[in-house]
């Protein structure tokens, strides 16, 4: 254990991970690993291979070596560091990553079933890196059901962020979207949580889902908390507010699609629809308050939503007028 605690090794570990621009996550991962894991000299050697900080100058085969070492079922600390190295290799050495086989991806995907939550998160990050490669997109779809299960059954912000990032990065076929339907209530709970990074990722996913006609009613009729409109608070980060406003606009456009309007939909009193578009909704007041937001992107998006809502009301009035005229015509 002393070898892992000496300043030189700590510095090398930090240099490796912060080189990817993730200083805060590096501190969390390393500090927890150093406090909670025991390992011998073999583990030290493997971990040092995983944390080399000169990957950009690496010889060909670096990614293959890390994957081979991962197959040997190392201890949790070493496993975590290998996954860190694999993730970074995929981003930096994409010319090597594209030659990875389905078996390689299955190896990482199998770690979604690891008992350690931290290993699950690292596996999600590695799969997300593979999802950045167009040639691997189809294969990554296979893990969507398991990712949905993890995100919707484990209440942990770091896992939510990693899982939702993967779902947002994956190009999914229509049948995969149908699998996501059962996760919508949980996604709405994550949205109403307190973690801004998780909120941002779940909003991006909900925007995508709202553009699927088959899922629109599931989203609109999903139950929300009474204080749902607090998500339009000026105190929230600008990027979260922008995504929230984009979701409102997307839902409104979907609701006003003639095909959707051809069906009479009933919404429960505590639904997202009633919170946003119901007769007693305070959304207009919330939008007016955001017009003075200090960030221009938020101001711009607020104006777009207001115009979109007004356009919808005008269309509704026109349709009502036409219907009344037809009724009066002998």
XYZ file of C-alpha atoms in Angstrom, residues 74-255:
182
model
C -7.900 -7.987 -11.645
C -8.926 -6.555 -8.278
C -11.355 -3.639 -8.166
C -8.755 -0.880 -7.859
C -6.766 -2.194 -10.826
C -9.967 -2.828 -12.763
C -11.037 0.766 -12.242
C -7.671 2.162 -13.353
C -7.630 -0.087 -16.421
C -11.085 1.165 -17.386
C -9.824 4.738 -16.980
C -6.943 3.948 -19.290
C -9.176 2.190 -21.825
C -11.609 5.114 -21.907
C -8.828 7.607 -22.514
C -7.218 5.386 -25.158
C -10.480 5.168 -27.101
C -10.688 8.966 -27.286
C -7.008 9.573 -28.015
C -6.243 6.517 -30.146
C -9.419 6.183 -32.168
C -7.456 4.579 -35.004
C -6.806 1.672 -32.623
C -10.268 1.746 -31.050
C -12.043 1.198 -34.351
C -10.332 -2.193 -34.641
C -11.693 -3.389 -31.300
C -13.932 -6.416 -31.642
C -17.434 -7.084 -30.364
C -15.814 -9.345 -27.772
C -13.795 -6.378 -26.484
C -16.953 -4.310 -26.084
C -18.761 -7.268 -24.497
C -15.945 -7.509 -21.960
C -16.529 -3.933 -20.878
C -20.303 -4.337 -21.064
C -20.112 -7.329 -18.723
C -18.756 -5.001 -16.027
C -22.126 -3.255 -15.918
C -23.018 -6.242 -13.735
C -20.075 -5.749 -11.380
C -20.963 -5.587 -7.689
C -19.063 -2.298 -7.256
C -20.998 0.801 -8.264
C -17.770 2.582 -9.166
C -16.856 -0.146 -11.664
C -20.309 0.134 -13.242
C -19.725 3.863 -13.701
C -16.287 3.353 -15.254
C -17.742 0.720 -17.603
C -20.457 3.185 -18.650
C -17.766 5.787 -19.368
C -15.805 3.319 -21.500
C -18.903 2.308 -23.457
C -19.703 5.986 -23.945
C -16.244 6.437 -25.448
C -16.943 3.589 -27.870
C -20.276 5.238 -28.721
C -18.293 8.200 -30.085
C -17.151 5.904 -32.915
C -19.733 5.569 -35.674
C -18.647 1.998 -36.439
C -19.458 0.931 -32.872
C -22.860 2.603 -32.533
C -24.889 -0.454 -33.537
C -23.092 -2.682 -31.034
C -23.581 -0.208 -28.167
C -27.363 -0.419 -28.639
C -27.254 -3.916 -27.154
C -26.466 -2.478 -23.737
C -29.306 0.063 -23.666
C -31.720 -2.178 -21.696
C -29.117 -2.758 -18.975
C -28.214 0.935 -18.885
C -31.890 1.871 -18.478
C -32.162 -0.651 -15.649
C -29.154 0.816 -13.855
C -30.277 4.423 -14.251
C -33.826 3.708 -13.101
C -33.081 1.383 -10.168
C -29.960 2.872 -8.545
C -30.334 6.348 -7.042
C -26.850 7.762 -7.515
C -26.084 11.014 -9.340
C -22.711 9.898 -10.747
C -24.256 6.736 -12.164
C -27.210 8.728 -13.546
C -24.849 11.115 -15.326
C -22.722 8.330 -16.829
C -25.742 6.264 -17.896
C -27.667 9.172 -19.374
C -24.586 10.366 -21.260
C -24.362 6.938 -22.839
C -28.052 6.961 -23.798
C -27.625 10.434 -25.308
C -24.544 9.348 -27.256
C -26.078 6.211 -28.717
C -27.827 6.263 -32.073
C -30.879 4.118 -31.370
C -33.297 2.253 -33.599
C -37.033 2.760 -33.047
C -37.404 -0.515 -31.155
C -34.794 0.683 -28.649
C -36.805 3.836 -27.959
C -39.766 1.651 -27.046
C -37.611 -0.019 -24.393
C -36.969 3.404 -22.882
C -40.715 4.031 -22.353
C -40.770 2.260 -18.986
C -37.990 4.502 -17.708
C -39.819 7.799 -18.297
C -41.206 8.141 -14.717
C -37.709 7.615 -13.296
C -36.237 10.107 -15.754
C -38.778 12.645 -14.539
C -37.684 12.013 -10.944
C -34.049 12.586 -11.889
C -35.079 15.840 -13.574
C -36.667 17.012 -10.332
C -33.583 16.113 -8.299
C -30.877 18.554 -7.222
C -27.928 17.510 -9.373
C -27.565 19.965 -12.264
C -25.349 17.692 -14.376
C -27.882 14.872 -14.121
C -30.698 17.325 -14.900
C -28.889 18.482 -18.023
C -28.382 14.945 -19.317
C -31.921 13.776 -18.577
C -33.345 16.882 -20.263
C -31.371 16.120 -23.421
C -32.791 12.615 -23.392
C -36.361 13.800 -22.771
C -36.083 16.266 -25.667
C -35.120 13.378 -27.942
C -37.934 11.182 -26.613
C -40.491 13.983 -26.984
C -39.856 13.974 -30.716
C -41.112 10.387 -30.909
C -44.871 10.489 -31.445
C -45.297 7.094 -29.750
C -43.759 8.416 -26.529
C -45.257 11.912 -26.413
C -48.323 10.994 -24.355
C -46.207 8.940 -21.922
C -44.112 12.030 -21.218
C -47.000 14.483 -21.017
C -49.070 12.259 -18.727
C -46.131 11.434 -16.463
C -46.731 12.469 -12.855
C -44.602 15.333 -11.528
C -44.134 17.000 -8.163
C -46.368 20.000 -7.265
C -43.355 22.332 -7.405
C -42.289 21.199 -10.885
C -42.237 24.783 -12.193
C -39.395 25.574 -9.793
C -37.247 24.141 -12.584
C -37.736 27.492 -14.321
C -35.967 29.351 -11.514
C -33.386 31.958 -12.607
C -31.030 30.408 -10.018
C -30.595 27.285 -12.158
C -27.586 27.104 -14.510
C -28.241 28.641 -17.916
C -27.584 25.423 -19.825
C -30.159 23.560 -17.704
C -32.727 26.329 -18.240
C -32.124 26.312 -21.998
C -32.689 22.559 -22.203
C -35.805 22.897 -20.043
C -37.167 25.523 -22.425
C -36.271 23.404 -25.458
C -38.236 20.530 -23.894
C -41.298 22.758 -23.416
C -41.113 23.892 -27.031
C -40.685 20.332 -28.302
C -43.651 19.098 -26.263
C -45.815 21.965 -27.467
C -44.937 21.329 -31.100
C -45.694 17.624 -30.677
C -49.043 18.309 -28.996
